[in-house]
Amino acid sequence: NFDKQCEIFDYNFDRILASQNDKYGFVSSKGYVTIPFQFDSVERREDGYFDVKIDEAWGVLDISGREIVGIKYSNKIPLKFENIIVQNAFTGRYGILSKDGSERVPSIFEHLMIGDNLIFFGYNGYEADSNGGSFFSNVECATWGVMDNSGKVLIEPKYDCYKIQDDFLLAGRDGGMLYHDDSDFGSDYSGVYDLYTLHGEFLFGGIREFLYDKTVLVTGGGGS
């Protein structure tokens, strides 16, 4: 009653991959269904798990049928789960996986970027074309916030862009990207910056430039 020739994957667990009515599942050597026929695709991975697909959603299964990574993502999951940005196939939102395959950051964000032990999350905006983007992101006109690596929000989403400089975080507001010499890449920012520590502590705001020599703070323009 199988559509294709069966393939034995594990003698110890007695798991045989089979296809029935164009769906994949696993049976035992005695013909019992051990993992239901519900998958559109099943592929063995180098780590011993299986990439599985149901409709448009991918996940990762072990040989016992346990979901290591939930079957809910738009693309196959890389071999190393930790710090991987994933997209929810049903909502289009993004999250970040932990080492064990669970979501360390829930997949509820429109935009996500990982950099320098911080996570930048954004809402609204749109993807720039192939020649667009800026020094911060290829997403135009989004509003961004900052989380630490655990997913704790350090700065609420209210800024246009960020720069990490001299162990501080510059958060840009009230401006836009500047494009020089007919360039399609925004290399500068026309607004002002608020200054934060890398732990999200607000120091002061309204500056254009920032230099730090560990003994003297030098700020320029834009306000106090």
XYZ file of N, CA and C in Angstrom:
672
model
N 0.809 -1.220 0.000
C 0.000 0.000 0.000
C 0.845 1.275 0.000
N 2.164 1.149 -0.144
C 3.035 2.317 -0.121
C 3.269 2.838 -1.528
N 3.473 4.166 -1.609
C 3.672 4.801 -2.909
C 5.057 4.538 -3.479
N 6.033 4.437 -2.585
C 7.425 4.279 -3.016
C 8.097 3.194 -2.202
N 9.293 2.824 -2.668
C 10.068 1.831 -1.919
C 10.436 2.388 -0.555
N 10.282 1.578 0.472
C 10.576 2.015 1.834
C 12.083 2.102 2.057
N 12.463 2.902 3.054
C 13.875 3.070 3.375
C 14.051 2.923 4.882
N 14.911 1.979 5.289
C 15.166 1.747 6.711
C 16.116 2.816 7.225
N 15.704 3.512 8.282
C 16.526 4.587 8.824
C 17.152 4.230 10.158
N 16.542 3.359 10.916
C 17.093 3.056 12.229
C 16.629 1.670 12.669
N 17.592 0.747 12.833
C 17.259 -0.615 13.262
C 16.873 -0.644 14.739
N 17.563 0.153 15.563
C 17.309 0.107 16.996
C 15.898 0.601 17.331
N 15.472 1.681 16.706
C 14.142 2.215 16.948
C 13.095 1.576 16.044
N 13.558 0.741 15.103
C 12.638 0.060 14.188
C 11.797 1.075 13.424
N 12.483 1.995 12.751
C 11.817 3.057 12.005
C 12.109 2.890 10.516
N 11.063 2.788 9.717
C 11.192 2.649 8.269
C 10.396 3.772 7.620
N 11.075 4.585 6.808
C 10.416 5.692 6.131
C 9.593 5.153 4.963
N 8.343 5.587 4.888
C 7.449 5.128 3.823
C 6.586 6.293 3.356
N 5.960 6.109 2.203
C 5.084 7.138 1.639
C 3.744 6.518 1.289
N 2.687 7.219 1.677
C 1.344 6.722 1.419
C 0.444 7.907 1.088
N -0.233 7.825 -0.067
C -1.100 8.915 -0.518
C -0.342 10.243 -0.584
N 0.909 10.157 -1.065
C 1.780 11.324 -1.243
C 2.173 11.997 0.069
N 2.035 11.301 1.175
C 2.494 11.809 2.464
C 3.505 10.819 3.053
N 4.525 11.361 3.743
C 5.556 10.523 4.341
C 5.285 10.291 5.823
N 5.707 9.121 6.285
C 5.647 8.772 7.690
C 6.587 7.613 7.940
N 6.549 7.061 9.156
C 7.416 5.939 9.510
C 6.566 4.767 9.987
N 7.015 3.582 9.652
C 6.371 2.352 10.115
C 7.416 1.463 10.763
N 6.952 0.467 11.510
C 7.859 -0.532 12.076
C 7.993 -1.693 11.102
N 8.920 -2.590 11.413
C 9.136 -3.751 10.540
C 7.916 -4.672 10.515
N 7.026 -4.548 11.506
C 5.801 -5.351 11.528
C 4.618 -4.622 10.881
N 4.866 -3.412 10.378
C 3.820 -2.699 9.645
C 3.024 -1.712 10.453
N 3.383 -1.515 11.736
C 2.662 -0.540 12.548
C 3.136 0.877 12.209
N 2.215 1.815 12.182
C 2.576 3.215 11.950
C 3.174 3.781 13.237
N 4.441 4.188 13.182
C 5.124 4.721 14.368
C 5.163 6.236 14.369
N 5.230 6.854 13.192
C 5.111 8.303 13.036
C 4.123 8.526 11.909
N 3.034 9.245 12.152
C 1.934 9.328 11.189
C 2.353 9.841 9.803
N 1.579 9.445 8.811
C 1.795 9.899 7.429
C 1.183 11.296 7.267
N 2.001 12.296 7.576
C 1.501 13.678 7.529
C 2.475 14.651 6.881
N 3.639 14.152 6.481
C 4.680 15.043 6.002
C 4.747 15.068 4.479
N 4.942 16.254 3.924
C 5.125 16.394 2.483
C 6.565 16.105 2.076
N 7.483 16.224 3.029
C 8.886 15.935 2.768
C 9.551 15.493 4.057
N 10.434 14.504 3.962
C 11.261 14.053 5.079
C 12.672 13.852 4.545
N 13.652 14.541 5.141
C 15.035 14.445 4.677
C 15.955 14.250 5.872
N 16.845 13.264 5.772
C 17.797 12.998 6.845
C 18.840 14.112 6.908
N 19.180 14.544 8.108
C 20.179 15.587 8.332
C 21.497 14.975 8.796
N 22.566 15.743 8.712
C 23.876 15.268 9.149
C 23.939 15.056 10.656
N 23.087 15.757 11.419
C 23.087 15.595 12.872
C 22.227 14.418 13.334
N 21.669 13.650 12.393
C 20.860 12.496 12.750
C 19.378 12.773 12.850
N 18.994 14.023 12.866
C 17.589 14.385 12.880
C 17.024 14.393 11.454
N 15.773 14.836 11.330
C 15.116 14.888 10.026
C 14.513 16.273 9.791
N 14.788 16.828 8.614
C 14.043 17.996 8.166
C 12.691 17.508 7.658
N 11.619 18.059 8.204
C 10.275 17.645 7.789
C 9.471 18.868 7.365
N 8.551 18.652 6.435
C 7.751 19.736 5.905
C 6.291 19.327 5.852
N 5.427 20.212 6.345
C 3.982 20.051 6.225
C 3.447 21.312 5.559
N 2.849 21.151 4.389
C 2.425 22.297 3.584
C 3.645 23.184 3.323
N 3.639 24.423 3.806
C 4.767 25.335 3.556
C 5.654 25.510 4.781
N 5.471 24.692 5.809
C 6.189 24.871 7.067
C 7.216 23.767 7.288
N 8.438 24.184 7.683
C 9.523 23.252 7.973
C 9.777 23.166 9.476
N 10.287 22.019 9.896
C 10.727 21.816 11.260
C 11.734 20.700 11.309
N 12.093 20.279 12.517
C 13.085 19.214 12.701
C 12.517 18.174 13.661
N 12.656 16.899 13.285
C 12.106 15.767 14.038
C 13.237 14.828 14.410
N 13.145 14.176 15.575
C 14.101 13.096 15.852
C 13.474 11.755 15.474
N 14.226 10.687 15.639
C 13.794 9.387 15.150
C 12.590 8.849 15.916
N 12.349 9.378 17.123
C 11.199 8.932 17.903
C 9.923 9.681 17.517
N 10.063 10.732 16.697
C 8.910 11.536 16.320
C 8.760 12.808 17.118
N 9.686 13.073 18.012
C 9.631 14.292 18.829
C 10.088 15.489 18.000
N 9.369 16.599 18.113
C 9.748 17.813 17.407
C 10.902 18.497 18.141
N 12.066 18.522 17.508
C 13.210 19.242 18.055
C 13.040 20.734 17.767
N 12.643 21.057 16.565
C 12.268 22.414 16.167
C 10.850 22.337 15.634
N 9.979 23.161 16.149
C 8.573 23.131 15.753
C 8.381 23.274 14.252
N 7.371 22.611 13.720
C 7.107 22.633 12.276
C 6.274 23.879 11.979
N 6.970 25.013 11.801
C 6.276 26.286 11.666
C 7.071 27.335 10.903
N 8.210 26.943 10.302
C 9.106 27.938 9.737
C 9.159 27.887 8.211
N 9.511 29.023 7.617
C 9.453 29.176 6.164
C 10.544 28.420 5.425
N 11.667 28.152 6.099
C 12.809 27.508 5.450
C 13.353 26.375 6.298
N 14.166 25.525 5.675
C 14.850 24.476 6.414
C 15.729 25.099 7.499
N 15.889 24.366 8.587
C 16.655 24.854 9.720
C 18.114 24.418 9.564
N 19.090 25.332 9.723
C 20.507 24.954 9.636
C 20.896 23.938 10.704
N 22.070 23.316 10.518
C 22.511 22.279 11.447
C 22.671 22.811 12.870
N 23.206 24.009 13.021
C 23.347 24.609 14.343
C 22.166 25.544 14.574
N 21.397 25.263 15.624
C 20.182 26.025 15.896
C 20.463 27.380 16.542
N 21.485 27.437 17.391
C 21.687 28.588 18.260
C 21.916 29.873 17.468
N 21.193 30.922 17.844
C 21.315 32.262 17.246
C 20.876 32.314 15.790
N 20.065 31.369 15.354
C 19.541 31.393 13.999
C 18.237 32.193 13.970
N 18.163 33.174 13.072
C 16.911 33.913 12.878
C 15.997 33.079 11.987
N 14.773 32.860 12.443
C 13.808 32.038 11.713
C 12.547 32.855 11.448
N 11.856 32.498 10.366
C 10.617 33.179 10.004
C 9.437 32.230 10.143
N 8.437 32.660 10.869
C 7.216 31.879 11.024
C 6.483 31.820 9.683
N 6.236 30.606 9.189
C 5.623 30.433 7.865
C 4.186 30.917 7.828
N 3.525 30.993 8.976
C 2.112 31.346 9.015
C 1.876 32.847 9.201
N 2.796 33.521 9.901
C 2.619 34.943 10.198
C 3.617 35.831 9.466
N 4.723 35.249 8.993
C 5.769 36.038 8.364
C 6.672 36.750 9.354
N 6.434 36.587 10.650
C 7.236 37.257 11.672
C 8.501 36.446 11.992
N 9.484 37.134 12.632
C 10.791 36.543 12.870
C 11.052 36.323 14.356
N 11.857 35.282 14.641
C 12.320 34.989 15.984
C 13.722 34.421 15.926
N 14.246 34.009 17.084
C 15.606 33.473 17.167
C 15.573 32.178 17.959
N 16.261 31.156 17.450
C 16.290 29.862 18.109
C 17.402 29.789 19.148
N 17.195 28.923 20.128
C 18.225 28.614 21.112
C 18.943 27.333 20.698
N 19.905 26.924 21.495
C 20.722 25.755 21.182
C 19.899 24.485 21.086
N 18.825 24.389 21.892
C 18.012 23.170 21.915
C 16.881 23.175 20.880
N 16.789 24.244 20.080
C 15.774 24.296 19.037
C 14.511 25.042 19.417
N 14.381 25.428 20.676
C 13.226 26.237 21.085
C 13.469 27.697 20.707
N 12.450 28.523 20.819
C 12.587 29.936 20.486
C 13.098 30.721 21.689
N 14.322 31.216 21.583
C 14.848 32.091 22.628
C 14.193 33.472 22.542
N 13.969 33.917 21.330
C 13.203 35.137 21.068
C 11.993 34.716 20.252
N 10.782 34.977 20.724
C 9.580 34.498 20.018
C 9.462 35.103 18.623
N 8.872 34.359 17.713
C 8.739 34.813 16.322
C 7.525 35.734 16.186
N 7.702 36.964 16.688
C 6.609 37.944 16.691
C 7.045 39.281 16.093
N 8.283 39.354 15.585
C 8.836 40.634 15.163
C 8.867 40.746 13.642
N 8.585 41.951 13.140
C 8.605 42.174 11.698
C 10.026 42.125 11.141
N 10.989 42.648 11.908
C 12.386 42.659 11.476
C 13.265 42.295 12.660
N 14.339 41.542 12.391
C 15.297 41.171 13.428
C 16.707 41.190 12.850
N 17.646 41.689 13.643
C 19.060 41.628 13.291
C 19.865 41.311 14.550
N 20.926 40.519 14.404
C 21.805 40.187 15.512
C 23.156 40.832 15.261
N 23.685 41.528 16.281
C 24.998 42.119 16.119
C 25.614 42.528 17.434
N 26.891 42.159 17.640
C 27.668 42.611 18.804
C 26.938 42.378 20.124
N 26.448 41.165 20.309
C 25.790 40.759 21.562
C 24.486 41.506 21.843
N 23.933 42.147 20.814
C 22.643 42.807 20.932
C 21.739 42.330 19.807
N 20.436 42.440 20.035
C 19.449 42.088 19.026
C 18.628 43.343 18.723
N 18.559 43.702 17.461
C 17.778 44.858 17.033
C 16.468 44.361 16.427
N 15.348 44.866 16.922
C 14.043 44.446 16.418
C 13.276 45.663 15.909
N 12.554 45.471 14.800
C 11.903 46.608 14.180
C 10.493 46.314 13.709
N 9.748 47.395 13.490
C 8.380 47.302 12.995
C 8.198 48.288 11.839
N 7.244 47.934 10.966
C 6.901 48.769 9.810
C 8.087 48.850 8.851
N 8.052 49.793 7.932
C 9.112 49.905 6.951
C 8.963 48.907 5.812
N 9.939 48.902 4.947
C 9.920 48.040 3.769
C 11.351 47.724 3.351
N 11.518 46.592 2.662
C 12.839 46.179 2.202
C 13.312 47.118 1.093
N 14.562 47.565 1.201
C 15.147 48.388 0.153
C 15.446 47.523 -1.066
N 15.567 48.159 -2.229
C 15.916 47.399 -3.420
C 17.377 46.971 -3.353
N 17.866 46.310 -4.378
C 19.209 45.714 -4.349
C 20.308 46.749 -4.178
N 20.042 48.007 -4.544
C 21.045 49.056 -4.418
C 20.809 49.960 -3.214
N 19.781 49.656 -2.436
C 19.412 50.525 -1.330
C 20.043 50.106 -0.021
N 19.396 50.500 1.072
C 19.898 50.179 2.393
C 20.723 51.314 2.975
N 21.242 51.084 4.177
C 22.012 52.102 4.882
C 23.073 51.434 5.735
N 23.810 52.259 6.492
C 24.838 51.712 7.364
C 24.245 50.824 8.457
N 22.925 50.957 8.688
C 22.302 50.164 9.757
C 21.540 48.954 9.232
N 20.736 49.130 8.203
C 19.853 48.053 7.772
C 19.451 48.248 6.318
N 18.989 47.160 5.704
C 18.426 47.275 4.354
C 16.909 47.455 4.397
N 16.367 47.726 5.587
C 14.945 48.020 5.747
C 14.779 49.527 5.892
N 13.999 50.115 5.022
C 13.786 51.556 5.034
C 12.585 51.928 5.913
N 12.730 53.049 6.633
C 11.612 53.685 7.351
C 11.003 52.808 8.441
N 11.786 51.909 9.025
C 11.298 51.095 10.145
C 11.589 51.791 11.464
N 10.913 51.373 12.510
C 11.159 51.853 13.866
C 11.792 50.717 14.657
N 12.948 50.997 15.294
C 13.767 49.935 15.876
C 13.932 50.066 17.387
N 14.031 48.895 18.032
C 14.378 48.811 19.435
C 15.530 47.848 19.621
N 15.928 47.640 20.887
C 17.095 46.812 21.188
C 16.762 45.832 22.304
N 17.211 44.588 22.136
C 17.132 43.564 23.176
C 18.528 43.051 23.475
N 18.693 42.437 24.662
C 19.929 41.703 24.908
C 19.785 40.290 24.349
N 20.812 39.469 24.505
C 20.800 38.142 23.895
C 19.752 37.203 24.478
N 19.246 37.528 25.675
C 18.211 36.690 26.282
C 16.817 37.053 25.779
N 16.713 38.158 25.030
C 15.408 38.625 24.563
C 14.791 39.699 25.436
N 15.506 40.165 26.457
C 15.010 41.243 27.314
C 15.124 42.571 26.573
N 14.039 43.339 26.545
C 14.029 44.630 25.857
C 14.834 45.644 26.665
N 15.846 46.234 26.007
C 16.665 47.268 26.630
C 16.196 48.659 26.231
N 15.819 48.826 24.967
C 15.343 50.107 24.450
C 14.076 49.837 23.638
N 13.033 50.560 23.926
C 11.773 50.371 23.208
C 11.927 50.794 21.739
N 11.099 50.225 20.849
C 11.223 50.543 19.420
C 10.725 51.950 19.097
N 11.659 52.915 19.054
C 11.290 54.308 18.794
C 12.374 55.059 18.030
N 13.369 54.330 17.500
C 14.483 54.984 16.821
C 14.598 54.522 15.368
N 15.282 55.379 14.574
C 15.458 55.094 13.150
C 16.631 54.161 12.883
N 17.675 54.278 13.690
C 18.896 53.507 13.456
C 19.745 53.513 14.717
N 20.791 52.689 14.718
C 21.713 52.615 15.848
C 23.146 52.504 15.354
N 24.069 53.021 16.193
C 25.495 52.822 15.987
C 26.117 52.372 17.299
N 26.934 51.331 17.249
C 27.709 50.931 18.420
C 29.080 51.586 18.295
N 29.436 52.393 19.298
C 30.679 53.156 19.223
C 31.299 53.270 20.607
N 32.537 52.849 20.735
C 33.294 53.015 21.987
C 32.525 52.487 23.195
N 31.948 51.298 23.072
C 31.201 50.656 24.170
C 29.929 51.407 24.556
N 29.435 52.245 23.654
C 28.169 52.936 23.852
C 27.275 52.675 22.647
N 26.009 53.021 22.816
C 25.031 52.822 21.757
C 24.425 54.174 21.402
N 24.577 54.569 20.121
C 23.982 55.797 19.628
C 22.671 55.457 18.925
N 21.581 56.058 19.383
C 20.251 55.778 18.838
C 19.766 57.000 18.068
N 19.553 56.845 16.743
C 19.208 57.966 15.888
C 17.713 58.256 15.841
N 17.369 59.542 15.875
C 15.963 59.965 15.814
C 15.848 61.302 15.073
N 14.633 61.591 14.641
C 14.297 62.892 14.041
C 15.101 63.187 12.784
N 15.338 62.181 11.975
C 16.096 62.420 10.749
C 15.907 61.305 9.744
N 16.792 61.281 8.771
C 16.759 60.246 7.740
C 18.159 59.976 7.229
N 18.287 58.973 6.371
C 19.577 58.614 5.825
C 20.015 59.605 4.750
N 21.295 59.880 4.719
C 21.876 60.777 3.728
C 22.641 59.966 2.692
N 22.449 60.320 1.437
C 23.081 59.617 0.323
C 23.987 60.599 -0.416
N 25.264 60.270 -0.513
C 26.254 61.177 -1.083
C 26.688 60.718 -2.473
N 27.011 61.694 -3.325
C 27.581 61.405 -4.656
C 26.715 60.426 -5.438
N 25.406 60.669 -5.402
C 24.455 59.832 -6.137
C 24.487 58.368 -5.709
N 24.967 58.111 -4.511
C 25.015 56.733 -4.005
C 23.633 56.289 -3.557
N 23.332 55.007 -3.747
C 22.072 54.443 -3.269
C 22.199 53.905 -1.850
N 23.371 54.067 -1.230
C 23.620 53.536 0.105
C 23.711 54.679 1.098
N 22.890 54.629 2.141
C 22.886 55.685 3.148
C 24.033 55.507 4.129
N 25.039 56.369 4.026
C 26.227 56.229 4.857
C 26.222 57.152 6.067
N 25.320 58.149 6.086
C 25.230 59.091 7.199
C 23.776 59.289 7.594
N 23.595 59.937 8.757
C 22.252 60.156 9.288
C 22.061 61.640 9.546
N 20.921 62.201 9.149
C 20.688 63.638 9.245
C 20.122 64.076 10.592
N 19.643 63.117 11.416
C 19.024 63.470 12.684
C 20.024 63.600 13.807
N 19.555 63.453 15.015
C 20.405 63.501 16.203
C 20.403 62.134 16.873
N 21.345 61.948 17.791
C 21.480 60.680 18.495
C 21.235 60.869 19.991
N 20.587 59.857 20.589
C 20.552 59.731 22.037
C 21.613 58.705 22.430
N 22.276 58.947 23.549
C 23.378 58.088 23.972
C 22.927 57.130 25.067
N 23.196 55.831 24.849
C 22.873 54.782 25.819
C 24.126 53.961 26.114
N 24.145 53.315 27.275
C 25.131 52.268 27.503
C 24.676 51.017 26.763
N 25.550 50.031 26.657
C 25.188 48.778 25.996
C 24.205 47.962 26.815
N 23.907 48.413 28.039
C 22.900 47.753 28.881
C 21.554 48.462 28.795
N 21.456 49.467 27.915
C 20.184 50.157 27.719
C 19.942 51.323 28.635
N 20.945 51.769 29.384
C 20.784 52.916 30.280
C 20.931 54.207 29.482
N 19.918 55.071 29.533
C 19.966 56.357 28.838
C 20.904 57.309 29.568
N 21.815 57.942 28.814
C 22.758 58.882 29.402
C 22.360 60.325 29.104
N 22.316 60.713 27.843
C 21.851 62.037 27.443
C 21.530 62.003 25.966
N 20.877 63.064 25.463
C 20.391 63.009 24.089
C 20.613 64.277 23.300
N 20.285 64.189 22.000
C 20.328 65.344 21.132
C 21.699 65.692 20.614
N 22.570 64.725 20.394
C 23.929 65.012 19.942
C 24.088 64.625 18.470
N 25.041 65.281 17.801
C 25.355 64.974 16.406
C 26.537 64.023 16.295
N 27.538 64.259 17.127
C 28.747 63.449 17.086
C 29.148 63.062 18.498
N 29.928 61.988 18.593
C 30.307 61.485 19.906
C 31.723 60.927 19.850
N 32.566 61.397 20.757
C 33.917 60.866 20.916
C 34.140 60.543 22.384
N 34.873 59.476 22.645
C 35.068 59.038 24.034
C 36.519 58.630 24.223
N 37.200 59.270 25.188
C 38.608 58.913 25.438
C 38.829 58.349 26.840
N 37.716 57.885 27.464
C 37.723 57.254 28.792
C 37.925 58.229 29.939
N 38.337 59.455 29.636
C 38.468 60.465 30.701
C 37.642 61.698 30.405
N 37.391 61.981 29.122
C 36.655 63.184 28.730
C 35.624 62.815 27.678
N 34.390 63.254 27.871
C 33.357 63.118 26.872
C 33.330 64.361 26.004
N 33.326 64.173 24.682
C 33.240 65.286 23.748
C 32.018 65.084 22.886
N 31.071 66.017 22.937
C 29.878 65.917 22.108
C 29.744 67.165 21.280
N 29.031 67.066 20.174
C 28.914 68.228 19.309
C 27.532 68.408 18.720
N 27.003 69.649 18.794
C 25.810 70.058 18.066
C 24.536 69.402 18.537
N 23.430 69.913 18.015
C 22.139 69.239 18.143
C 21.397 69.488 19.423
N 22.012 70.021 20.466
C 21.275 70.210 21.704
C 22.148 69.958 22.907
N 21.515 69.591 24.034
C 22.251 69.438 25.275
C 23.053 68.149 25.284
